[in-house]
Short mmCIF file of C-alpha atoms in Angstrom, two decimals:
data_model
loop_
_atom_site.label_atom_id
_atom_site.label_comp_id
_atom_site.label_asym_id
_atom_site.label_seq_id
_atom_site.Cartn_x
_atom_site.Cartn_y
_atom_site.Cartn_z
CA MET A 1 173.78 51.22 221.29
CA LEU A 2 173.43 50.60 217.57
CA PRO A 3 171.18 52.99 215.60
CA ALA A 4 168.04 51.60 214.02
CA ASP A 5 168.24 51.27 210.23
CA PRO A 6 170.96 53.88 209.63
CA ILE A 7 171.64 55.77 206.43
CA ILE A 8 175.31 55.81 205.45
CA VAL A 9 176.97 58.43 203.24
CA PHE A 10 180.22 56.98 201.86
CA GLU A 11 182.59 59.53 200.33
CA VAL A 12 184.44 57.20 197.98
CA THR A 13 186.95 59.83 196.75
CA PRO A 14 188.15 63.31 197.70
CA ARG A 15 188.76 64.12 194.02
CA CYS A 16 186.35 66.32 192.13
CA ASN A 17 186.06 67.76 188.62
CA LEU A 18 184.43 70.97 189.82
CA GLU A 19 185.51 73.82 192.09
CA CYS A 20 182.26 74.65 193.80
CA ARG A 21 182.34 77.71 196.00
CA PHE A 22 179.81 76.11 198.36
CA CYS A 23 181.64 72.76 198.79
CA TYR A 24 181.32 71.53 202.37
CA ASN A 25 183.86 68.64 202.20
CA VAL A 26 185.89 68.92 205.40
CA TRP A 27 189.22 68.37 203.62
CA LYS A 28 188.61 71.66 201.80
CA SER A 29 188.96 73.48 205.14
CA ARG A 30 192.17 75.23 206.07
CA GLY A 31 194.61 72.94 207.89
CA TYR A 32 193.14 69.67 206.62
CA SER A 33 194.85 67.28 204.21
CA SER A 34 193.05 65.34 201.52
CA PRO A 35 192.23 61.76 202.62
CA THR A 36 193.45 58.75 200.69
CA GLU A 37 191.08 56.45 198.79
CA LEU A 38 190.44 52.88 199.84
CA SER A 39 191.16 50.00 197.46
CA ILE A 40 188.46 47.56 196.44
CA PRO A 41 189.63 44.87 198.93
CA GLU A 42 189.57 47.52 201.68
CA ILE A 43 186.12 48.67 200.65
CA ALA A 44 184.95 45.02 200.82
CA LEU A 45 186.09 44.97 204.48
CA LEU A 46 184.39 48.33 205.04
CA ALA A 47 181.16 46.96 203.51
CA ASP A 48 181.29 44.04 205.99
CA SER A 49 181.61 46.51 208.87
CA ILE A 50 178.71 48.63 207.56
CA GLU A 51 176.57 45.60 206.84
CA ALA A 52 176.72 44.65 210.54
CA VAL A 53 174.53 47.65 211.43
CA HIS A 54 171.81 46.76 208.82
CA PRO A 55 171.71 50.12 207.01
CA VAL A 56 168.71 51.23 205.01
CA SER A 57 171.00 52.48 202.29
CA VAL A 58 174.51 53.60 201.32
CA ALA A 59 174.89 56.74 199.22
CA LEU A 60 178.15 56.80 197.25
CA THR A 61 179.44 60.37 196.98
CA GLY A 62 182.69 62.32 197.04
CA GLY A 63 184.24 64.54 195.83
CA GLU A 64 182.80 63.31 192.57
CA PRO A 65 182.21 59.55 192.81
CA LEU A 66 182.26 58.98 189.01
CA LEU A 67 185.95 59.87 189.00
CA ARG A 68 186.48 56.39 190.37
CA GLU A 69 186.50 54.04 187.39
CA ASP A 70 185.66 51.16 189.76
CA LEU A 71 182.46 52.81 191.07
CA SER A 72 180.27 50.01 189.72
CA GLU A 73 182.44 47.48 191.59
CA ILE A 74 182.00 49.48 194.78
CA ALA A 75 178.22 49.54 194.24
CA LYS A 76 178.19 45.75 193.77
CA LEU A 77 180.07 45.23 197.06
CA PHE A 78 177.22 46.89 199.00
CA ARG A 79 174.37 45.61 196.85
CA SER A 80 175.59 41.99 197.17
CA ARG A 81 175.18 42.43 200.92
CA GLY A 82 171.52 43.37 200.51
CA ILE A 83 172.12 47.12 200.99
CA LYS A 84 170.32 49.64 198.78
CA VAL A 85 172.80 51.85 196.90
CA GLY A 86 172.55 55.38 195.47
CA VAL A 87 174.99 57.74 193.81
CA VAL A 88 175.27 61.43 194.66
CA SER A 89 176.96 63.23 191.76
CA ASN A 90 177.31 66.54 190.01
CA GLY A 91 176.31 64.66 186.83
CA ILE A 92 179.06 65.96 184.56
CA LEU A 93 180.47 62.48 183.87
CA LEU A 94 177.20 60.62 183.93
CA ASP A 95 176.02 59.56 180.47
CA THR A 96 173.76 56.77 179.21
CA GLU A 97 176.53 54.16 179.27
CA SER A 98 177.74 54.90 182.78
CA ALA A 99 174.18 55.22 184.16
CA GLU A 100 173.23 51.82 182.76
CA LYS A 101 176.48 50.26 184.04
CA LEU A 102 175.76 51.53 187.52
CA THR A 103 172.12 50.50 187.56
CA ASP A 104 173.22 47.01 186.39
CA ALA A 105 175.56 47.00 189.36
CA GLY A 106 172.61 47.65 191.69
CA VAL A 107 172.39 51.44 191.98
CA SER A 108 168.71 52.28 192.41
CA TRP A 109 168.78 56.07 192.59
CA PHE A 110 170.90 59.06 191.56
CA ASP A 111 171.04 62.42 193.27
CA ILE A 112 172.09 65.08 190.75
CA SER A 113 173.07 68.57 191.89
CA ILE A 114 171.79 71.72 190.18
CA PRO A 115 173.19 74.78 192.01
CA SER A 116 171.93 77.18 189.32
CA ILE A 117 169.39 77.08 186.51
CA SER A 118 171.47 79.16 184.07
CA GLU A 119 174.74 78.42 182.28
CA GLY A 120 176.30 81.60 183.64
CA GLY A 121 175.13 81.00 187.19
CA TYR A 122 176.27 77.40 187.08
CA SER A 123 179.74 78.46 185.88
CA ARG A 124 180.06 81.16 188.56
CA VAL A 125 179.53 78.79 191.46
CA THR A 126 181.17 75.61 190.11
CA GLY A 127 183.98 76.96 187.95
CA PHE A 128 182.82 74.91 184.99
CA ASP A 129 180.42 75.38 182.10
CA GLY A 130 178.67 72.04 182.52
CA PHE A 131 174.94 72.67 182.84
CA ALA A 132 174.19 70.96 179.50
CA LYS A 133 175.96 67.82 180.74
CA VAL A 134 173.87 67.88 183.90
CA LYS A 135 170.69 67.76 181.82
CA ARG A 136 172.20 64.89 179.84
CA ALA A 137 172.83 63.08 183.12
CA MET A 138 169.17 63.46 184.17
CA LEU A 139 168.03 61.97 180.89
CA ALA A 140 170.48 59.09 181.31
CA VAL A 141 169.21 58.27 184.81
CA LYS A 142 165.59 58.05 183.65
CA LYS A 143 166.57 56.02 180.58
CA ALA A 144 168.40 53.56 182.84
CA GLY A 145 165.25 53.11 184.91
CA ALA A 146 166.60 54.51 188.17
CA ARG A 147 165.06 57.02 190.52
CA LEU A 148 166.15 60.61 190.03
CA ILE A 149 166.53 63.12 192.85
CA VAL A 150 167.50 66.67 191.97
CA SER A 151 169.27 68.64 194.70
CA HIS A 152 169.56 72.41 194.86
CA ILE A 153 171.63 74.45 197.28
CA MET A 154 169.99 77.71 198.35
CA THR A 155 172.50 80.57 198.51
CA ALA A 156 172.41 84.36 198.42
CA LEU A 157 173.38 84.27 194.76
CA ASN A 158 170.52 82.09 193.47
CA GLU A 159 167.57 83.50 195.41
CA GLY A 160 164.31 82.26 193.94
CA GLU A 161 165.89 79.87 191.44
CA ALA A 162 164.54 76.87 193.38
CA GLY A 163 161.18 77.24 191.63
CA GLN A 164 162.85 76.94 188.21
CA VAL A 165 164.91 73.97 189.40
CA ILE A 166 161.72 72.24 190.47
CA GLU A 167 160.10 72.99 187.11
CA LEU A 168 163.16 71.52 185.34
CA ALA A 169 163.15 68.48 187.57
CA PHE A 170 159.46 67.95 186.77
CA ALA A 171 160.19 68.25 183.04
CA PHE A 172 162.81 65.52 183.35
CA SER A 173 160.44 63.26 185.36
CA ALA A 174 162.44 63.53 188.57
CA ASP A 175 161.03 61.68 191.56
CA ALA A 176 161.89 64.36 194.10
CA VAL A 177 163.75 67.61 194.69
CA ALA A 178 165.97 68.21 197.73
CA LEU A 179 166.51 71.79 198.86
CA ASN A 180 169.72 72.41 200.86
CA ARG A 181 170.42 75.72 202.47
CA PHE A 182 174.06 76.75 202.30
CA VAL A 183 176.15 75.64 205.29
CA PRO A 184 179.58 77.37 205.49
CA GLY A 185 181.94 74.44 205.84
CA GLY A 186 184.95 73.36 203.82
CA GLU A 187 185.43 75.62 200.79
CA GLY A 188 182.23 77.38 201.79
CA GLN A 189 184.02 78.96 204.74
CA ARG A 190 185.93 81.10 202.30
CA ASN A 191 182.76 82.36 200.64
CA PRO A 192 180.53 84.00 203.27
CA ASP A 193 178.80 85.95 200.47
CA LEU A 194 176.91 82.74 199.68
CA LEU A 195 175.10 82.76 203.03
CA PRO A 196 171.42 83.67 202.40
CA THR A 197 169.52 85.97 204.72
CA LEU A 198 166.30 84.84 206.35
CA GLN A 199 164.37 87.04 203.92
CA GLN A 200 166.10 85.37 200.99
CA LEU A 201 165.42 81.91 202.34
CA ASP A 202 161.79 82.84 202.93
CA ASN A 203 161.41 84.10 199.38
CA THR A 204 163.04 81.00 197.91
CA LEU A 205 160.97 78.61 200.05
CA ARG A 206 157.71 80.39 199.22
CA ILE A 207 158.43 80.17 195.49
CA ALA A 208 159.49 76.53 195.79
CA SER A 209 156.36 75.64 197.77
CA ASP A 210 154.07 77.28 195.23
CA VAL A 211 155.70 75.47 192.31
CA SER A 212 155.72 72.18 194.19
CA ASP A 213 151.99 72.49 194.85
CA SER A 214 151.21 73.37 191.27
CA LEU A 215 153.21 70.47 189.80
CA ASN A 216 152.52 67.92 192.54
CA ILE A 217 156.16 66.90 192.85
CA LYS A 218 157.79 65.86 196.12
CA VAL A 219 160.06 68.60 197.49
CA TYR A 220 161.83 68.37 200.81
CA ALA A 221 164.30 70.43 202.86
CA SER A 222 167.20 68.09 203.51
CA ILE A 223 169.00 70.46 205.90
CA PRO A 224 166.74 71.36 208.85
CA VAL A 225 165.19 74.84 208.92
CA GLU A 226 164.22 76.23 212.34
CA ASP A 227 160.44 76.58 212.63
CA CYS A 228 160.79 79.58 214.95
CA LEU A 229 162.72 81.49 212.27
CA LEU A 230 160.74 80.37 209.21
CA ARG A 231 157.38 78.85 210.05
CA HIS A 232 157.04 75.59 208.20
CA ASP A 233 153.28 75.95 207.70
CA ARG A 234 153.98 78.90 205.44
CA TYR A 235 155.42 76.47 202.88
CA PRO A 236 152.84 73.66 202.51
CA GLY A 237 154.48 72.30 199.38
CA ILE A 238 157.75 71.44 201.17
CA LYS A 239 158.36 68.59 203.54
CA PHE A 240 160.54 69.59 206.51
CA GLY A 241 162.29 67.42 209.08
CA SER A 242 164.88 67.50 211.86
CA CYS A 243 168.54 66.48 212.02
CA VAL A 244 169.13 62.75 212.08
CA CYS A 245 172.96 62.93 211.97
CA GLY A 246 174.64 61.02 214.75
CA ASP A 247 171.47 58.96 215.08
CA ARG A 248 170.11 57.51 211.83
CA LYS A 249 172.61 59.13 209.45
CA TRP A 250 176.42 58.80 209.46
CA ALA A 251 179.26 59.75 207.13
CA VAL A 252 182.29 57.63 206.15
CA ASP A 253 185.19 59.43 204.49
CA PRO A 254 187.39 58.14 201.65
CA SER A 255 189.80 56.54 204.14
CA GLY A 256 187.08 54.70 206.03
CA ASN A 257 186.83 57.10 208.96
CA LEU A 258 183.41 57.42 210.60
CA ARG A 259 182.06 60.95 211.19
CA ILE A 260 178.78 62.17 212.68
CA CYS A 261 177.81 63.97 209.48
CA GLU A 262 179.32 65.16 206.20
CA GLN A 263 179.84 68.65 207.66
CA SER A 264 181.66 67.55 210.78
CA PRO A 265 185.49 67.31 210.62
CA GLU A 266 185.65 65.23 213.81
CA ILE A 267 186.78 61.64 213.19
CA LEU A 268 185.30 59.04 215.54
CA GLY A 269 187.61 56.31 214.33
CA ASN A 270 188.28 54.04 211.36
CA LEU A 271 185.79 51.31 210.48
CA LEU A 272 188.60 49.07 209.24
CA GLU A 273 190.00 49.05 212.76
CA PHE A 274 186.98 49.40 215.03
CA SER A 275 183.35 48.33 214.94
CA PHE A 276 180.57 50.76 214.17
CA GLU A 277 179.04 50.03 217.56
CA ASN A 278 182.28 50.78 219.35
CA LEU A 279 182.85 54.06 217.57
CA ILE A 280 179.41 55.55 218.17
CA GLU A 281 179.87 55.20 221.93
CA ASN A 282 182.13 58.25 221.68
CA ASP A 283 181.02 61.00 224.10
CA SER A 284 181.13 63.58 221.28
CA VAL A 285 178.17 61.80 219.59
CA ALA A 286 175.94 62.39 222.59
CA GLU A 287 177.21 65.92 222.87
CA PHE A 288 176.39 66.56 219.23
CA ARG A 289 172.85 65.18 219.64
CA ARG A 290 172.29 67.60 222.57
CA ARG A 291 173.04 70.62 220.43
CA SER A 292 170.43 73.07 219.21
CA ARG A 293 170.51 76.42 217.43
CA PHE A 294 169.16 78.19 220.52
CA THR A 295 169.45 77.35 224.23
CA ASN A 296 165.67 76.95 224.72
CA CYS A 297 164.98 74.85 221.63
CA ARG A 298 163.99 71.71 223.58
CA GLU A 299 161.31 73.66 225.48
CA CYS A 300 159.82 74.98 222.23
CA SER A 301 156.45 73.59 221.06
CA ALA A 302 157.93 73.30 217.55
CA TYR A 303 160.94 71.21 218.58
CA ASP A 304 159.40 68.02 217.15
CA LYS A 305 159.19 69.73 213.77
CA CYS A 306 162.76 70.98 213.35
CA GLY A 307 164.74 69.45 216.24
CA GLY A 308 166.49 72.76 216.85
CA GLY A 309 167.81 73.11 213.30
CA CYS A 310 171.12 72.02 211.80
CA ARG A 311 173.35 70.91 214.66
CA PHE A 312 176.50 71.55 212.67
CA ILE A 313 175.56 75.23 212.23
#
């Protein structure tokens, strides 16, 4: 059965210009090889396959999507089919010229990552001294007239920085801030020291909630947080939700393979060979949707709030 109005995350390239310690890309895991990139004609066929399921949007990501010089052409392929298009980037390569070129191609929003609020912290987790270029990217997005989403990954090394990230996002007129707790996949599996404790998550979420309330900016947790572990009503300034992967959200890797979510290494099949509808009939999709953090999650009164947490974890 086809999902209703799905959200597609298309990883257009495995290449990246940073070496983030928290990177979840599955090809960064031990034993996995880097996927190949599709050509523009192949992406046109992929866009036809994706169009058939009437997606709400396609987010172009990577790796770092701006490493593809034909990114604007890719955006046009989806936009010409009536699909909303966004770009998820670290922002290092995004300047006024490239932001305007992409918005002209139909990109309506940009998601820019800020893993740390300081130059030193940014360098420690990404391997590159690029925080100034990230701020340049945020200015470029707003100048181009697109929506700006700032994303921040919560780790053990940046406890409490979410409040400062929200303040910075507000100063740059961002439309929303997405908080992602660290999930140890890909490169992140080699860096368990990044995994925050519940106390650290609680402290970060409390600070973020207070700042969100004071500035009246939309802040949401884009990776589910279990209500039984951290009561959502303690953070009124943050919007929480449950996992929609394998239901309303799907990932497509650089070779056109469909996966349940960005974190999952399991390939359901290639969209250049099989239809979306055919691939999601895979038994592993139903098994994934049955998962929960704890065995009694579905009996919990808070299940509707968090859906049992991140199913990949």
